[in-house]
Amino acid sequence: MPELPEVECLRRSLARIVGRRVVRAELFRLDVTSWIGDANDGAAWTGLPPGNEIFALHRRGKQLAIETRGGGVLVIHLGMSGQTLLDSTRVERTHTHACWTLDDGSTLSFRDPRRFGGLWAGRDIQAVENVLWKGLGADALNVTATMIQSVTRASKRAIKSILLDQRVVAGIGNIYADEALFDAGIRPTSRRTLSDTLANRLAASIRSTLNAAITRGGSTLRDYVDASGSAGSAQHLHRVYGRGGECCVSCGGVLRQISFLQRTTVFCPRCQPA
DNA sequence: CTGGATGCCTGGGAGC
DNA sequence: TGCTCCCAGGCATCCA
């Protein structure tokens, strides 16, 4: 569920760890951890090597990278239910898979009940970009009409399938795909090549939908909270997601909910013509 | 090249 | 109240 806006809000809420030195790394579940490329030098997996100073927070699509000075980058993917918490006051220790203590006494922890997410350790940010993020498309905040239009021209894939493909554009999941397509007036199942007008409209819809969600702190449907444990309120902006059978905010017609691409898809039959 | 089906995983909600 | 069932979906993988 955490998509680009939620991960971006998480990134921003972690700003105060920049400049902090890692004191201790504790791992409770090794099976959520991986190495990037040849990063495994035989030492134990720590994600953030103790002794290193955190100096940058990067995001690409739905993935967050915490870079330390002198090498050692931790990449976090929240999957469906992941949380990255700073100084969590909640006693909730269940499903916490890793924890790092910083030199100001604060703790950074990663929880993920469903374990669809994970942690990756890389040598440096170049390794992350060249290996882990190599296949990812442009970040969805920077999507252009051309990027989408060229794919619709080259294939007959449904537009929603294209938007969900992280290799084309990184950061869009089921919620914002439906929201952006509604905003652009395009049916999710459409397989037509997008005209210049529609491609421009869709690119603008994606950017504005994501930015609006970021402004509201992301969408919290159940699990998402930022590093301080605060929920977002962007779910109140949703116009189609989770509203199947309800009235279209634009035309008043009934929103249709279908199963498409093994996902729940909601659209307005009138505002998003086939 | 496609999409469909499946599995991973847990918590929450519905239904009985 | 408590049980079972189903569903949510990001992503990898195999299959048609």
JSON list of N, CA and C in Angstrom, two decimals, chain A residues 138-151 163 168-169 194 196 198-204 206-207:
[
{"chain": "A", "resi": 138, "resn": "ALA", "atom": "N", "xyz": [11.66, 6.03, -14.69]},
{"chain": "A", "resi": 138, "resn": "ALA", "atom": "CA", "xyz": [11.80, 7.33, -14.04]},
{"chain": "A", "resi": 138, "resn": "ALA", "atom": "C", "xyz": [10.87, 7.41, -12.84]},
{"chain": "A", "resi": 139, "resn": "ASP", "atom": "N", "xyz": [11.27, 8.18, -11.88]},
{"chain": "A", "resi": 139, "resn": "ASP", "atom": "CA", "xyz": [10.41, 8.40, -10.73]},
{"chain": "A", "resi": 139, "resn": "ASP", "atom": "C", "xyz": [9.10, 9.02, -11.21]},
{"chain": "A", "resi": 140, "resn": "ALA", "atom": "N", "xyz": [8.01, 8.55, -10.66]},
{"chain": "A", "resi": 140, "resn": "ALA", "atom": "CA", "xyz": [6.69, 8.98, -11.15]},
{"chain": "A", "resi": 140, "resn": "ALA", "atom": "C", "xyz": [6.45, 10.48, -11.00]},
{"chain": "A", "resi": 141, "resn": "LEU", "atom": "N", "xyz": [7.15, 11.14, -10.10]},
{"chain": "A", "resi": 141, "resn": "LEU", "atom": "CA", "xyz": [6.98, 12.59, -9.98]},
{"chain": "A", "resi": 141, "resn": "LEU", "atom": "C", "xyz": [7.54, 13.31, -11.20]},
{"chain": "A", "resi": 142, "resn": "ASN", "atom": "N", "xyz": [8.40, 12.60, -11.94]},
{"chain": "A", "resi": 142, "resn": "ASN", "atom": "CA", "xyz": [9.02, 13.19, -13.13]},
{"chain": "A", "resi": 142, "resn": "ASN", "atom": "C", "xyz": [8.49, 12.58, -14.41]},
{"chain": "A", "resi": 143, "resn": "VAL", "atom": "N", "xyz": [7.36, 11.92, -14.33]},
{"chain": "A", "resi": 143, "resn": "VAL", "atom": "CA", "xyz": [6.83, 11.25, -15.52]},
{"chain": "A", "resi": 143, "resn": "VAL", "atom": "C", "xyz": [6.49, 12.29, -16.60]},
{"chain": "A", "resi": 144, "resn": "THR", "atom": "N", "xyz": [6.74, 11.90, -17.84]},
{"chain": "A", "resi": 144, "resn": "THR", "atom": "CA", "xyz": [6.38, 12.78, -18.95]},
{"chain": "A", "resi": 144, "resn": "THR", "atom": "C", "xyz": [5.37, 12.08, -19.85]},
{"chain": "A", "resi": 145, "resn": "ALA", "atom": "N", "xyz": [4.68, 12.85, -20.64]},
{"chain": "A", "resi": 145, "resn": "ALA", "atom": "CA", "xyz": [3.69, 12.29, -21.57]},
{"chain": "A", "resi": 145, "resn": "ALA", "atom": "C", "xyz": [4.35, 11.32, -22.53]},
{"chain": "A", "resi": 146, "resn": "THR", "atom": "N", "xyz": [5.55, 11.66, -22.97]},
{"chain": "A", "resi": 146, "resn": "THR", "atom": "CA", "xyz": [6.26, 10.81, -23.93]},
{"chain": "A", "resi": 146, "resn": "THR", "atom": "C", "xyz": [6.54, 9.42, -23.39]},
{"chain": "A", "resi": 147, "resn": "MET", "atom": "N", "xyz": [6.91, 9.35, -22.12]},
{"chain": "A", "resi": 147, "resn": "MET", "atom": "CA", "xyz": [7.22, 8.05, -21.52]},
{"chain": "A", "resi": 147, "resn": "MET", "atom": "C", "xyz": [6.04, 7.10, -21.61]},
{"chain": "A", "resi": 148, "resn": "ILE", "atom": "N", "xyz": [4.87, 7.63, -21.31]},
{"chain": "A", "resi": 148, "resn": "ILE", "atom": "CA", "xyz": [3.68, 6.78, -21.32]},
{"chain": "A", "resi": 148, "resn": "ILE", "atom": "C", "xyz": [3.22, 6.53, -22.74]},
{"chain": "A", "resi": 149, "resn": "GLN", "atom": "N", "xyz": [3.20, 7.57, -23.51]},
{"chain": "A", "resi": 149, "resn": "GLN", "atom": "CA", "xyz": [2.69, 7.46, -24.88]},
{"chain": "A", "resi": 149, "resn": "GLN", "atom": "C", "xyz": [3.49, 6.45, -25.70]},
{"chain": "A", "resi": 150, "resn": "SER", "atom": "N", "xyz": [4.81, 6.45, -25.53]},
{"chain": "A", "resi": 150, "resn": "SER", "atom": "CA", "xyz": [5.63, 5.54, -26.32]},
{"chain": "A", "resi": 150, "resn": "SER", "atom": "C", "xyz": [5.31, 4.08, -26.00]},
{"chain": "A", "resi": 151, "resn": "VAL", "atom": "N", "xyz": [5.00, 3.81, -24.76]},
{"chain": "A", "resi": 151, "resn": "VAL", "atom": "CA", "xyz": [4.66, 2.43, -24.39]},
{"chain": "A", "resi": 151, "resn": "VAL", "atom": "C", "xyz": [3.31, 2.04, -24.96]},
{"chain": "A", "resi": 163, "resn": "LEU", "atom": "N", "xyz": [0.94, 1.66, -16.09]},
{"chain": "A", "resi": 163, "resn": "LEU", "atom": "CA", "xyz": [1.22, 2.55, -14.95]},
{"chain": "A", "resi": 163, "resn": "LEU", "atom": "C", "xyz": [1.76, 1.78, -13.75]},
{"chain": "A", "resi": 168, "resn": "VAL", "atom": "N", "xyz": [8.51, 1.02, -16.22]},
{"chain": "A", "resi": 168, "resn": "VAL", "atom": "CA", "xyz": [8.12, 2.16, -17.05]},
{"chain": "A", "resi": 168, "resn": "VAL", "atom": "C", "xyz": [8.19, 3.45, -16.24]},
{"chain": "A", "resi": 169, "resn": "VAL", "atom": "N", "xyz": [7.46, 3.43, -15.14]},
{"chain": "A", "resi": 169, "resn": "VAL", "atom": "CA", "xyz": [7.44, 4.57, -14.22]},
{"chain": "A", "resi": 169, "resn": "VAL", "atom": "C", "xyz": [7.45, 3.99, -12.82]},
{"chain": "A", "resi": 194, "resn": "LEU", "atom": "N", "xyz": [-2.27, 6.41, -26.68]},
{"chain": "A", "resi": 194, "resn": "LEU", "atom": "CA", "xyz": [-2.75, 7.70, -26.17]},
{"chain": "A", "resi": 194, "resn": "LEU", "atom": "C", "xyz": [-2.40, 8.82, -27.13]},
{"chain": "A", "resi": 196, "resn": "ASP", "atom": "N", "xyz": [-1.64, 12.80, -28.06]},
{"chain": "A", "resi": 196, "resn": "ASP", "atom": "CA", "xyz": [-0.80, 13.77, -27.36]},
{"chain": "A", "resi": 196, "resn": "ASP", "atom": "C", "xyz": [-1.57, 14.42, -26.21]},
{"chain": "A", "resi": 198, "resn": "LEU", "atom": "N", "xyz": [-4.24, 13.28, -24.53]},
{"chain": "A", "resi": 198, "resn": "LEU", "atom": "CA", "xyz": [-4.49, 12.38, -23.41]},
{"chain": "A", "resi": 198, "resn": "LEU", "atom": "C", "xyz": [-3.23, 12.03, -22.65]},
{"chain": "A", "resi": 199, "resn": "ALA", "atom": "N", "xyz": [-2.14, 11.85, -23.38]},
{"chain": "A", "resi": 199, "resn": "ALA", "atom": "CA", "xyz": [-0.87, 11.51, -22.72]},
{"chain": "A", "resi": 199, "resn": "ALA", "atom": "C", "xyz": [-0.43, 12.65, -21.82]},
{"chain": "A", "resi": 200, "resn": "ASN", "atom": "N", "xyz": [-0.58, 13.87, -22.32]},
{"chain": "A", "resi": 200, "resn": "ASN", "atom": "CA", "xyz": [-0.22, 15.03, -21.50]},
{"chain": "A", "resi": 200, "resn": "ASN", "atom": "C", "xyz": [-1.12, 15.14, -20.28]},
{"chain": "A", "resi": 201, "resn": "ARG", "atom": "N", "xyz": [-2.40, 14.86, -20.50]},
{"chain": "A", "resi": 201, "resn": "ARG", "atom": "CA", "xyz": [-3.33, 14.96, -19.40]},
{"chain": "A", "resi": 201, "resn": "ARG", "atom": "C", "xyz": [-3.02, 13.89, -18.33]},
{"chain": "A", "resi": 202, "resn": "LEU", "atom": "N", "xyz": [-2.71, 12.69, -18.79]},
{"chain": "A", "resi": 202, "resn": "LEU", "atom": "CA", "xyz": [-2.42, 11.62, -17.84]},
{"chain": "A", "resi": 202, "resn": "LEU", "atom": "C", "xyz": [-1.14, 11.90, -17.05]},
{"chain": "A", "resi": 203, "resn": "ALA", "atom": "N", "xyz": [-0.12, 12.36, -17.73]},
{"chain": "A", "resi": 203, "resn": "ALA", "atom": "CA", "xyz": [1.14, 12.67, -17.04]},
{"chain": "A", "resi": 203, "resn": "ALA", "atom": "C", "xyz": [0.91, 13.74, -15.99]},
{"chain": "A", "resi": 204, "resn": "ALA", "atom": "N", "xyz": [0.12, 14.75, -16.36]},
{"chain": "A", "resi": 204, "resn": "ALA", "atom": "CA", "xyz": [-0.17, 15.82, -15.41]},
{"chain": "A", "resi": 204, "resn": "ALA", "atom": "C", "xyz": [-1.01, 15.29, -14.25]},
{"chain": "A", "resi": 206, "resn": "ILE", "atom": "N", "xyz": [-1.00, 12.25, -13.04]},
{"chain": "A", "resi": 206, "resn": "ILE", "atom": "CA", "xyz": [-0.14, 11.44, -12.17]},
{"chain": "A", "resi": 206, "resn": "ILE", "atom": "C", "xyz": [0.63, 12.35, -11.23]},
{"chain": "A", "resi": 207, "resn": "ARG", "atom": "N", "xyz": [1.26, 13.36, -11.80]},
{"chain": "A", "resi": 207, "resn": "ARG", "atom": "CA", "xyz": [2.07, 14.27, -10.97]},
{"chain": "A", "resi": 207, "resn": "ARG", "atom": "C", "xyz": [1.22, 15.01, -9.94]}
]
